[in-house]
Amino acid sequence: MTKPAVIIVGADKGGVGKTTVARTLLDYFNARKVATRAFDTEAPRGTLKRFHPDLTEVVDVTDVADQMTIFDTLSDTTVTLIDVRAGLLSPTLGALRDIGFIDAAKKGNITFSVFHILGPTVASLDEITETAEFMTDARYFLVKNFINNTHFFEWDQATYNSYFNRIKDAVELTIPKLNEMACEQVELASVPYLSFIANKGASGDNANYSFVLRGYVRHWLGHVWAEYDRIKLTDLVSPKDQIQMKLVR
């Protein structure tokens, strides 16, 4: 990287799978040897930190001291990923505007990306209107995360297009549904998806996870990573020579 890269994962609506997406991003960058640090804004307890304790620090993104912890320490050699808790996406973007971060991104000093996780309702689409003003010089990804048997049933194509087209160069991503039992087992194991696939525990020791469930996670994560490959995510945050990595079997 030649300049700091910051990725925000968030939504104002809760229960749409923000941390699930953040976890897949950390695994993706880890497999591709892209140095990454993460901040979990579910203070005082952090869900993301439970799965990636070595990479993650829990912060209160509304607190000025914690904002300094994040943004005064940006590095041009490390991706900074921020998992923004429900209800704080718009306020966080407002704070970034106030501290001059948005202007720095406009000037090309920072690579800024937002993964906006959408729920199935029109109310979730309304969030796009609130965030659009901040996205003029950011890479903006609208993510349909098919957790909880989500069908996005309230969206007709015309309605969706009317929101989607409000942000220039917005890109749509689709996160498929993970088998319920496999999802539950990863949650219980409290390890990254890659560790579960590799049959490793939280300390790197050998585990005894189900071969079948590991296969479901491997297959699902492959589809998720294919979406990240499609948008050339690694090139976006780290334009250096990339190493092609395969999922651990």
Coordinates of N, CA and C in Angstrom, one line a residue:
M1 N 0.8 -1.2 0.0 CA 0.0 0.0 0.0 C 0.9 1.2 0.0
T2 N 0.4 2.3 -0.7 CA 1.1 3.5 -0.7 C 0.4 4.6 0.2
K3 N -0.7 4.3 0.7 CA -1.4 5.2 1.6 C -2.3 4.3 2.5
P4 N -2.7 4.9 3.6 CA -3.6 4.1 4.6 C -4.9 3.7 3.9
A5 N -5.4 2.5 4.2 CA -6.7 2.0 3.8 C -7.6 1.8 5.0
V6 N -8.8 2.3 4.9 CA -9.7 2.1 6.0 C -11.0 1.5 5.4
I7 N -11.5 0.5 6.0 CA -12.7 -0.1 5.6 C -13.7 -0.1 6.8
I8 N -14.9 0.5 6.6 CA -15.9 0.5 7.6 C -17.0 -0.5 7.2
V9 N -17.4 -1.4 8.1 CA -18.5 -2.3 7.9 C -19.6 -2.0 8.9
G10 N -20.8 -1.6 8.4 CA -21.8 -1.2 9.3 C -23.2 -1.1 8.6
A11 N -24.1 -0.7 9.5 CA -25.5 -0.4 9.1 C -26.1 0.2 10.3
D12 N -27.2 1.0 10.1 CA -27.9 1.6 11.2 C -28.9 0.6 11.8
K13 N -29.3 -0.4 11.0 CA -30.2 -1.4 11.4 C -29.5 -2.5 12.0
G14 N -30.0 -3.1 13.1 CA -29.3 -4.3 13.7 C -29.8 -5.6 13.1
G15 N -29.0 -6.6 13.4 CA -29.4 -8.0 13.0 C -29.2 -8.3 11.6
V16 N -28.4 -7.5 10.9 CA -28.2 -7.8 9.4 C -26.9 -8.5 9.1
G17 N -26.1 -8.8 10.2 CA -24.9 -9.6 9.9 C -23.6 -8.8 9.6
K18 N -23.5 -7.7 10.3 CA -22.3 -6.9 10.1 C -21.0 -7.6 10.5
T19 N -21.0 -8.2 11.7 CA -19.8 -8.8 12.2 C -19.5 -10.0 11.4
T20 N -20.5 -10.7 10.8 CA -20.2 -11.9 10.0 C -19.4 -11.4 8.8
V21 N -19.8 -10.3 8.2 CA -19.0 -9.8 7.0 C -17.6 -9.4 7.4
A22 N -17.5 -8.7 8.6 CA -16.2 -8.3 9.0 C -15.3 -9.5 9.2
R23 N -15.8 -10.6 9.8 CA -15.0 -11.8 10.0 C -14.5 -12.4 8.7
T24 N -15.4 -12.4 7.7 CA -14.9 -12.9 6.4 C -13.9 -12.0 5.8
L25 N -14.0 -10.7 6.0 CA -12.9 -9.8 5.4 C -11.6 -10.1 6.1
L26 N -11.6 -10.2 7.4 CA -10.3 -10.5 8.1 C -9.7 -11.8 7.7
D27 N -10.5 -12.8 7.5 CA -10.0 -14.1 7.0 C -9.4 -13.9 5.5
Y28 N -10.1 -13.1 4.7 CA -9.7 -12.9 3.4 C -8.3 -12.2 3.3
F29 N -8.2 -11.2 4.1 CA -6.9 -10.5 4.1 C -5.8 -11.3 4.7
N30 N -6.1 -12.0 5.7 CA -5.1 -12.9 6.4 C -4.6 -13.9 5.4
A31 N -5.5 -14.6 4.6 CA -5.1 -15.6 3.7 C -4.2 -15.0 2.5
R32 N -4.4 -13.7 2.3 CA -3.6 -13.1 1.2 C -2.4 -12.2 1.8
K33 N -2.1 -12.5 3.0 CA -1.0 -11.8 3.7 C -1.0 -10.3 3.6
V34 N -2.2 -9.7 3.7 CA -2.4 -8.3 3.8 C -2.5 -7.9 5.3
A35 N -1.6 -7.2 5.8 CA -1.6 -6.8 7.2 C -2.8 -6.0 7.5
T36 N -3.5 -6.5 8.5 CA -4.8 -5.9 8.9 C -5.0 -5.8 10.4
R37 N -5.5 -4.7 10.9 CA -5.9 -4.5 12.3 C -7.4 -4.2 12.3
A38 N -8.1 -4.5 13.4 CA -9.5 -4.3 13.4 C -9.9 -3.6 14.7
F39 N -11.0 -2.9 14.6 CA -11.6 -2.2 15.8 C -13.1 -2.6 15.9
D40 N -13.5 -3.1 17.0 CA -14.8 -3.5 17.3 C -15.5 -2.5 18.2
T41 N -16.6 -1.9 17.7 CA -17.2 -0.8 18.4 C -18.4 -1.2 19.3
E42 N -18.5 -2.6 19.5 CA -19.5 -3.1 20.4 C -18.9 -3.0 21.8
A43 N -18.6 -1.8 22.3 CA -18.1 -1.6 23.6 C -19.2 -1.7 24.7
P44 N -18.8 -2.3 25.8 CA -17.5 -2.7 26.3 C -17.1 -4.2 25.8
R45 N -18.1 -4.9 25.4 CA -17.9 -6.3 24.9 C -17.9 -6.3 23.4
G46 N -17.0 -7.0 22.8 CA -16.9 -7.0 21.4 C -17.1 -8.4 20.8
T47 N -18.0 -8.6 19.8 CA -18.2 -9.8 19.2 C -17.1 -10.2 18.2
L48 N -16.6 -9.2 17.5 CA -15.5 -9.4 16.5 C -14.3 -9.9 17.3
K49 N -14.0 -9.3 18.4 CA -12.8 -9.6 19.2 C -12.8 -11.0 19.7
R50 N -14.0 -11.6 19.9 CA -14.1 -13.0 20.3 C -13.5 -13.9 19.3
F51 N -13.7 -13.6 18.0 CA -13.2 -14.5 17.0 C -11.8 -14.1 16.5
H52 N -11.4 -12.9 16.6 CA -10.1 -12.4 16.2 C -9.5 -11.6 17.3
P53 N -9.2 -12.2 18.4 CA -8.6 -11.4 19.5 C -7.3 -10.8 19.3
D54 N -6.5 -11.4 18.5 CA -5.1 -10.9 18.3 C -5.1 -9.7 17.4
L55 N -6.1 -9.5 16.5 CA -6.2 -8.4 15.6 C -7.1 -7.2 16.0
T56 N -7.9 -7.5 17.0 CA -9.0 -6.6 17.3 C -8.9 -5.9 18.6
E57 N -9.2 -4.6 18.6 CA -9.3 -3.8 19.9 C -10.7 -3.3 20.0
V58 N -11.3 -3.4 21.1 CA -12.7 -2.9 21.4 C -12.6 -1.4 21.7
V59 N -13.4 -0.6 21.0 CA -13.4 0.9 21.2 C -14.8 1.4 21.3
D60 N -15.0 2.6 21.8 CA -16.2 3.4 21.7 C -16.0 4.4 20.7
V61 N -16.6 4.2 19.5 CA -16.3 5.1 18.4 C -16.9 6.5 18.6
T62 N -17.7 6.7 19.5 CA -18.3 8.0 19.8 C -17.4 8.8 20.8
D63 N -16.4 8.1 21.3 CA -15.5 8.8 22.3 C -14.3 9.4 21.6
V64 N -14.0 10.6 21.8 CA -12.9 11.3 21.1 C -11.5 10.6 21.3
A65 N -11.3 10.1 22.6 CA -10.0 9.4 22.8 C -9.9 8.2 22.0
D66 N -11.0 7.4 21.9 CA -10.9 6.2 21.1 C -10.9 6.5 19.6
Q67 N -11.5 7.6 19.1 CA -11.3 8.1 17.8 C -9.8 8.3 17.5
M68 N -9.2 8.9 18.4 CA -7.7 9.2 18.3 C -7.0 7.9 18.2
T69 N -7.4 6.9 19.0 CA -6.7 5.6 19.0 C -6.8 5.0 17.6
I70 N -7.9 5.2 16.9 CA -8.1 4.6 15.5 C -7.4 5.5 14.5
F71 N -7.7 6.8 14.4 CA -7.4 7.6 13.3 C -6.0 8.3 13.4
D72 N -5.5 8.4 14.6 CA -4.2 9.0 14.7 C -3.1 8.0 14.5
T73 N -3.5 6.7 14.3 CA -2.5 5.6 14.2 C -2.6 4.9 12.8
L74 N -3.2 5.6 11.8 CA -3.3 4.9 10.5 C -2.0 4.7 9.9
S75 N -1.8 3.6 9.2 CA -0.5 3.2 8.6 C -0.7 2.9 7.2
D76 N 0.3 3.3 6.4 CA 0.3 2.9 4.9 C 0.7 1.5 4.6
T77 N 0.9 0.7 5.7 CA 1.3 -0.7 5.5 C 0.2 -1.6 6.1
T78 N -0.8 -1.1 6.7 CA -1.8 -1.9 7.4 C -3.2 -1.4 7.1
V79 N -4.1 -2.4 6.7 CA -5.5 -2.1 6.5 C -6.1 -1.9 7.9
T80 N -7.0 -0.9 8.0 CA -7.7 -0.7 9.3 C -9.2 -1.0 9.0
L81 N -9.7 -2.0 9.7 CA -11.1 -2.4 9.5 C -11.9 -2.0 10.8
I82 N -13.0 -1.4 10.6 CA -13.8 -0.9 11.7 C -15.2 -1.6 11.6
D83 N -15.6 -2.4 12.6 CA -16.9 -3.0 12.6 C -17.8 -2.1 13.5
V84 N -18.7 -1.4 12.8 CA -19.5 -0.4 13.5 C -20.8 -1.0 14.0
R85 N -21.1 -0.8 15.2 CA -22.3 -1.5 15.8 C -23.5 -0.8 15.2
A86 N -24.7 -1.5 15.4 CA -26.0 -1.0 14.9 C -26.3 0.4 15.4
G87 N -26.8 1.2 14.5 CA -27.2 2.5 14.9 C -26.1 3.6 14.8
L88 N -24.9 3.2 14.5 CA -23.8 4.1 14.6 C -23.1 4.4 13.2
L89 N -23.7 3.8 12.1 CA -23.0 4.1 10.8 C -23.1 5.5 10.5
S90 N -24.3 6.1 10.4 CA -24.4 7.5 10.1 C -23.7 8.4 11.0
P91 N -23.8 8.3 12.4 CA -23.0 9.1 13.3 C -21.5 9.0 13.1
T92 N -21.1 7.8 12.8 CA -19.6 7.6 12.6 C -19.2 8.3 11.4
L93 N -19.9 8.2 10.3 CA -19.5 8.9 9.1 C -19.6 10.4 9.3
G94 N -20.5 10.9 10.1 CA -20.6 12.3 10.5 C -19.3 12.7 11.2
A95 N -18.9 11.9 12.2 CA -17.7 12.2 12.9 C -16.5 12.2 12.0
L96 N -16.4 11.3 11.0 CA -15.3 11.3 10.1 C -15.3 12.6 9.3
R97 N -16.4 13.1 8.9 CA -16.5 14.4 8.2 C -16.0 15.5 9.1
D98 N -16.4 15.5 10.4 CA -16.0 16.6 11.3 C -14.5 16.6 11.6
I99 N -13.8 15.5 11.6 CA -12.4 15.5 11.9 C -11.5 15.6 10.7
G100 N -12.2 15.7 9.5 CA -11.4 16.0 8.3 C -11.0 14.7 7.5
F101 N -11.5 13.5 8.0 CA -11.2 12.3 7.4 C -11.7 12.2 6.0
I102 N -13.0 12.6 5.8 CA -13.7 12.6 4.5 C -12.9 13.4 3.5
D103 N -12.5 14.6 3.9 CA -11.7 15.5 3.1 C -10.4 14.9 2.7
A104 N -9.7 14.2 3.6 CA -8.5 13.5 3.3 C -8.7 12.4 2.3
A105 N -9.8 11.7 2.4 CA -10.1 10.7 1.4 C -10.4 11.3 0.0
K106 N -11.1 12.5 0.0 CA -11.3 13.2 -1.3 C -10.0 13.6 -1.9
K107 N -9.0 14.0 -1.1 CA -7.8 14.4 -1.7 C -6.8 13.3 -2.1
G108 N -7.3 12.1 -1.8 CA -6.5 10.9 -2.2 C -5.5 10.5 -1.2
N109 N -5.5 11.0 0.0 CA -4.5 10.7 1.0 C -4.9 9.4 1.7
I110 N -6.1 8.9 1.6 CA -6.6 7.7 2.3 C -7.5 7.0 1.3
T111 N -7.3 5.7 1.3 CA -8.2 4.8 0.6 C -9.4 4.4 1.5
F112 N -10.6 4.8 1.2 CA -11.7 4.7 2.1 C -12.8 3.8 1.4
S113 N -13.2 2.8 2.1 CA -14.3 1.9 1.6 C -15.3 1.7 2.7
V114 N -16.6 1.6 2.3 CA -17.7 1.3 3.2 C -18.4 0.1 2.7
F115 N -18.6 -0.9 3.6 CA -19.4 -2.1 3.3 C -20.7 -1.8 4.1
H116 N -21.7 -1.4 3.4 CA -23.0 -1.1 4.0 C -23.9 -2.4 3.9
I117 N -24.2 -3.0 5.1 CA -24.9 -4.2 5.1 C -26.4 -3.9 5.2
L118 N -27.1 -4.4 4.2 CA -28.5 -4.1 4.1 C -29.4 -5.2 4.7
G119 N -30.5 -4.7 5.3 CA -31.6 -5.7 5.7 C -32.6 -5.8 4.6
P120 N -33.7 -6.6 4.9 CA -34.6 -6.9 3.8 C -35.8 -5.9 3.7
T121 N -35.7 -4.8 4.4 CA -36.8 -3.8 4.4 C -36.5 -2.5 3.7
V122 N -37.5 -1.8 3.3 CA -37.3 -0.5 2.7 C -36.7 0.4 3.7
A123 N -37.0 0.3 5.0 CA -36.3 1.1 6.0 C -34.8 1.0 6.0
S124 N -34.3 -0.2 5.6 CA -32.9 -0.4 5.5 C -32.4 0.3 4.3
L125 N -33.1 0.3 3.2 CA -32.7 1.1 2.0 C -32.7 2.6 2.3
D126 N -33.5 3.0 3.2 CA -33.5 4.5 3.6 C -32.2 4.9 4.1
E127 N -31.5 4.0 4.7 CA -30.1 4.3 5.2 C -29.2 4.8 4.1
I128 N -29.4 4.4 2.9 CA -28.6 4.8 1.8 C -28.7 6.3 1.6
T129 N -29.9 6.8 1.7 CA -30.1 8.3 1.6 C -29.3 9.0 2.6
E130 N -29.2 8.5 3.8 CA -28.5 9.2 4.9 C -27.0 9.1 4.7
T131 N -26.5 8.0 4.1 CA -25.0 7.9 4.0 C -24.5 8.4 2.6
A132 N -25.4 8.7 1.7 CA -25.0 9.1 0.4 C -24.1 10.4 0.4
E133 N -24.4 11.3 1.2 CA -23.6 12.6 1.2 C -22.1 12.4 1.6
F134 N -21.8 11.2 2.3 CA -20.5 11.0 2.7 C -19.7 10.2 1.7
M135 N -20.4 9.7 0.6 CA -19.8 8.6 -0.2 C -19.2 9.2 -1.5
T136 N -19.1 10.5 -1.7 CA -18.7 11.0 -3.0 C -17.3 10.5 -3.4
D137 N -16.4 10.2 -2.4 CA -15.0 9.8 -2.8 C -14.6 8.5 -2.1
A138 N -15.6 7.7 -1.7 CA -15.3 6.4 -1.1 C -15.8 5.3 -2.0
R139 N -15.2 4.2 -1.8 CA -15.7 3.0 -2.5 C -16.9 2.5 -1.6
Y140 N -18.0 2.4 -2.3 CA -19.3 2.1 -1.5 C -19.8 0.8 -2.0
F141 N -19.9 -0.2 -1.0 CA -20.4 -1.5 -1.4 C -21.7 -1.8 -0.6
L142 N -22.8 -2.1 -1.4 CA -24.1 -2.4 -0.8 C -24.1 -3.9 -0.7
V143 N -24.2 -4.4 0.5 CA -24.1 -5.9 0.8 C -25.4 -6.5 1.2
K144 N -25.9 -7.4 0.3 CA -27.0 -8.2 0.7 C -26.5 -9.5 1.4
N145 N -26.8 -9.5 2.7 CA -26.3 -10.7 3.5 C -27.5 -11.6 3.8
F146 N -27.5 -12.8 3.2 CA -28.6 -13.7 3.3 C -28.6 -14.5 4.6
I147 N -28.5 -13.8 5.7 CA -28.6 -14.6 7.0 C -30.1 -14.6 7.4
N148 N -30.3 -15.5 8.4 CA -31.7 -15.6 8.9 C -32.8 -15.8 7.9
N149 N -32.4 -16.6 6.8 CA -33.4 -16.8 5.7 C -33.9 -15.5 5.1
T150 N -33.1 -14.5 5.1 CA -33.5 -13.2 4.5 C -33.8 -13.4 3.0
H151 N -34.9 -12.8 2.6 CA -35.3 -12.9 1.2 C -35.4 -11.5 0.5
F152 N -35.2 -10.4 1.3 CA -35.4 -9.1 0.8 C -36.7 -8.9 0.1
F153 N -37.7 -9.4 0.8 CA -39.1 -9.5 0.2 C -39.8 -8.2 -0.1
E154 N -39.3 -7.1 0.6 CA -40.0 -5.9 0.4 C -39.5 -5.0 -0.8
W155 N -38.5 -5.6 -1.5 CA -37.9 -4.8 -2.5 C -38.4 -5.2 -3.9
D156 N -39.0 -4.3 -4.6 CA -39.1 -4.6 -6.0 C -38.0 -3.9 -6.7
Q157 N -37.7 -4.3 -7.9 CA -36.5 -3.8 -8.6 C -36.5 -2.3 -8.8
A158 N -37.6 -1.7 -9.1 CA -37.6 -0.3 -9.3 C -37.3 0.5 -8.1
T159 N -37.9 0.0 -6.9 CA -37.6 0.6 -5.7 C -36.1 0.5 -5.3
Y160 N -35.6 -0.7 -5.5 CA -34.2 -0.9 -5.2 C -33.3 0.0 -6.0
N161 N -33.5 0.1 -7.3 CA -32.7 0.9 -8.2 C -32.8 2.3 -7.9
S162 N -33.9 2.8 -7.4 CA -34.1 4.2 -7.1 C -33.1 4.6 -5.9
Y163 N -32.9 3.7 -5.0 CA -31.9 3.9 -3.9 C -30.5 3.6 -4.3
F164 N -30.3 2.5 -5.0 CA -29.0 2.1 -5.4 C -28.3 3.2 -6.2
N165 N -29.0 3.8 -7.1 CA -28.5 4.8 -8.1 C -28.2 6.1 -7.4
R166 N -28.5 6.3 -6.2 CA -28.2 7.6 -5.5 C -26.7 7.8 -5.2
I167 N -26.0 6.7 -5.2 CA -24.5 6.8 -5.0 C -23.8 6.4 -6.2
K168 N -23.0 7.3 -6.8 CA -22.2 7.0 -8.0 C -21.3 5.9 -7.7
D169 N -21.2 5.0 -8.7 CA -20.2 3.9 -8.7 C -20.4 2.9 -7.5
A170 N -21.6 2.9 -6.9 CA -21.9 1.9 -5.9 C -21.8 0.5 -6.5
V171 N -21.3 -0.5 -5.7 CA -21.2 -1.8 -6.1 C -22.0 -2.8 -5.2
E172 N -22.7 -3.7 -5.8 CA -23.5 -4.6 -5.0 C -22.7 -5.9 -4.8
L173 N -22.8 -6.4 -3.5 CA -22.2 -7.7 -3.2 C -23.3 -8.6 -2.6
T174 N -23.1 -9.9 -2.8 CA -24.1 -10.8 -2.2 C -23.3 -11.8 -1.3
I175 N -23.8 -11.9 -0.1 CA -23.2 -12.9 0.9 C -24.2 -14.0 1.0
P176 N -23.9 -15.2 0.5 CA -24.9 -16.3 0.6 C -25.1 -16.8 2.0
K177 N -26.1 -17.6 2.2 CA -26.5 -18.1 3.5 C -25.6 -19.3 3.9
L178 N -25.1 -19.3 5.1 CA -24.3 -20.5 5.6 C -25.3 -21.4 6.3
N179 N -25.1 -22.7 6.1 CA -25.9 -23.7 6.7 C -26.0 -23.4 8.2
E180 N -27.2 -23.6 8.8 CA -27.5 -23.1 10.2 C -26.6 -23.9 11.2
M181 N -26.5 -25.2 11.0 CA -25.7 -26.0 12.0 C -24.2 -25.6 11.9
A182 N -23.7 -25.4 10.7 CA -22.3 -25.0 10.5 C -22.1 -23.7 11.2
C183 N -23.0 -22.8 11.0 CA -22.9 -21.4 11.6 C -22.8 -21.5 13.1
E184 N -23.7 -22.4 13.6 CA -23.8 -22.5 15.1 C -22.5 -23.1 15.6
Q185 N -21.9 -24.1 14.9 CA -20.7 -24.7 15.4 C -19.5 -23.7 15.4
V186 N -19.4 -22.9 14.4 CA -18.4 -21.9 14.4 C -18.5 -20.9 15.5
E187 N -19.8 -20.5 15.8 CA -20.1 -19.6 16.9 C -19.6 -20.2 18.2
L188 N -19.9 -21.5 18.4 CA -19.6 -22.2 19.6 C -18.1 -22.3 19.8
A189 N -17.4 -22.6 18.6 CA -15.9 -22.7 18.7 C -15.2 -21.4 18.9
S190 N -15.9 -20.3 18.6 CA -15.3 -18.9 18.7 C -13.9 -18.8 18.1
V191 N -13.8 -19.3 16.9 CA -12.6 -19.2 16.1 C -12.9 -18.6 14.7
P192 N -11.9 -18.1 14.0 CA -12.1 -17.6 12.7 C -12.6 -18.7 11.8
Y193 N -13.2 -18.4 10.7 CA -13.7 -19.4 9.7 C -12.6 -20.2 9.2
L194 N -11.4 -19.6 9.0 CA -10.3 -20.3 8.4 C -9.8 -21.4 9.5
S195 N -9.8 -21.0 10.7 CA -9.4 -22.0 11.8 C -10.3 -23.1 11.9
F196 N -11.6 -22.8 11.7 CA -12.6 -23.9 11.8 C -12.4 -24.9 10.6
I197 N -12.2 -24.3 9.4 CA -11.9 -25.2 8.2 C -10.7 -26.0 8.4
A198 N -9.7 -25.4 9.0 CA -8.4 -26.1 9.2 C -8.4 -27.1 10.4
N199 N -9.6 -27.1 11.1 CA -9.8 -28.0 12.3 C -8.8 -27.6 13.4
K200 N -8.7 -26.3 13.7 CA -7.8 -25.7 14.7 C -8.6 -25.0 15.8
G201 N -8.2 -25.1 17.0 CA -8.9 -24.4 18.1 C -8.4 -23.0 18.2
A202 N -8.9 -22.3 19.3 CA -8.5 -20.9 19.5 C -7.0 -20.7 19.7
S203 N -6.4 -21.7 20.3 CA -4.9 -21.5 20.5 C -4.1 -22.2 19.4
G204 N -4.7 -22.6 18.3 CA -4.0 -23.2 17.2 C -3.8 -24.7 17.4
D205 N -4.3 -25.2 18.5 CA -4.2 -26.7 18.7 C -5.2 -27.4 17.8
N206 N -4.9 -28.7 17.6 CA -5.8 -29.5 16.8 C -7.2 -29.6 17.5
A207 N -8.3 -29.5 16.7 CA -9.6 -29.6 17.2 C -10.3 -30.9 16.6
N208 N -11.6 -31.0 16.9 CA -12.3 -32.2 16.4 C -13.6 -31.8 15.9
Y209 N -13.6 -30.8 15.0 CA -14.8 -30.3 14.4 C -15.3 -31.3 13.3
S210 N -16.6 -31.3 13.1 CA -17.2 -32.2 12.1 C -16.6 -31.9 10.7
F211 N -16.2 -33.0 10.0 CA -15.8 -32.9 8.7 C -16.8 -32.4 7.7
V212 N -18.1 -32.8 8.0 CA -19.2 -32.3 7.1 C -19.4 -30.8 7.3
L213 N -19.4 -30.3 8.6 CA -19.7 -28.9 8.8 C -18.5 -28.1 8.3
R214 N -17.3 -28.6 8.5 CA -16.1 -27.9 7.9 C -16.2 -27.7 6.4
G215 N -16.8 -28.7 5.8 CA -17.0 -28.7 4.3 C -18.0 -27.6 4.0
Y216 N -19.1 -27.5 4.7 CA -20.1 -26.5 4.4 C -19.5 -25.1 4.6
V217 N -18.7 -24.9 5.6 CA -18.0 -23.6 5.9 C -17.0 -23.3 4.7
R218 N -16.2 -24.2 4.3 CA -15.3 -24.1 3.2 C -16.0 -23.6 2.0
H219 N -17.1 -24.4 1.6 CA -17.8 -24.1 0.4 C -18.4 -22.7 0.5
W220 N -19.0 -22.3 1.6 CA -19.6 -21.0 1.8 C -18.6 -19.9 1.7
L221 N -17.5 -20.1 2.4 CA -16.4 -19.0 2.4 C -15.8 -18.8 1.0
G222 N -15.7 -19.9 0.3 CA -15.3 -19.8 -1.1 C -16.1 -18.9 -2.0
H223 N -17.5 -19.0 -1.8 CA -18.4 -18.1 -2.5 C -18.2 -16.7 -2.0
V224 N -18.1 -16.5 -0.7 CA -17.9 -15.1 -0.2 C -16.6 -14.5 -0.8
W225 N -15.5 -15.2 -0.8 CA -14.2 -14.7 -1.3 C -14.3 -14.5 -2.8
A226 N -15.1 -15.3 -3.5 CA -15.3 -15.0 -4.9 C -15.9 -13.6 -5.2
E227 N -16.8 -13.2 -4.3 CA -17.3 -11.9 -4.4 C -16.2 -10.8 -4.2
Y228 N -15.4 -11.1 -3.2 CA -14.3 -10.1 -2.9 C -13.3 -10.1 -4.1
D229 N -13.0 -11.3 -4.6 CA -12.1 -11.3 -5.8 C -12.8 -10.5 -7.0
R230 N -14.1 -10.7 -7.1 CA -14.8 -10.0 -8.3 C -14.6 -8.5 -8.2
I231 N -14.6 -7.9 -7.0 CA -14.5 -6.5 -6.9 C -13.1 -6.1 -6.8
K232 N -12.1 -7.1 -6.9 CA -10.7 -6.8 -6.8 C -10.4 -6.0 -5.5
L233 N -10.9 -6.6 -4.4 CA -10.7 -5.9 -3.1 C -9.2 -5.8 -2.7
T234 N -8.5 -6.9 -2.9 CA -7.1 -6.8 -2.5 C -6.3 -5.7 -3.3
D235 N -6.6 -5.6 -4.5 CA -6.0 -4.6 -5.3 C -6.4 -3.2 -4.8
L236 N -7.6 -3.1 -4.3 CA -8.0 -1.8 -3.8 C -7.2 -1.3 -2.6
V237 N -7.0 -2.2 -1.7 CA -6.3 -1.8 -0.4 C -4.8 -2.0 -0.5
S238 N -4.3 -2.9 -1.4 CA -2.9 -3.2 -1.5 C -2.5 -3.5 -2.9
P239 N -2.1 -2.4 -3.7 CA -1.9 -2.6 -5.1 C -0.5 -3.3 -5.4
K240 N 0.2 -3.8 -4.4 CA 1.4 -4.4 -4.6 C 1.1 -5.8 -5.2
D241 N 2.2 -6.5 -5.6 CA 2.0 -7.9 -6.1 C 1.3 -8.7 -5.1
Q242 N 0.3 -9.5 -5.7 CA -0.5 -10.3 -4.8 C -0.2 -11.8 -4.9
I243 N -0.4 -12.5 -3.9 CA -0.2 -13.9 -3.8 C -1.5 -14.6 -3.9
Q244 N -1.8 -15.5 -4.8 CA -3.0 -16.2 -4.9 C -3.0 -17.3 -3.8
M245 N -4.0 -17.3 -3.0 CA -4.1 -18.2 -1.9 C -5.3 -19.1 -2.0
K246 N -5.3 -20.3 -1.6 CA -6.4 -21.2 -1.6 C -6.9 -21.5 -0.2
L247 N -8.1 -21.8 -0.1 CA -8.7 -22.2 1.3 C -7.9 -23.4 1.8
V248 N -7.7 -23.4 3.1 CA -7.1 -24.6 3.7 C -8.0 -25.7 3.7
R249 N -7.5 -26.9 3.3 CA -8.4 -28.1 3.3 C -8.1 -29.0 4.4

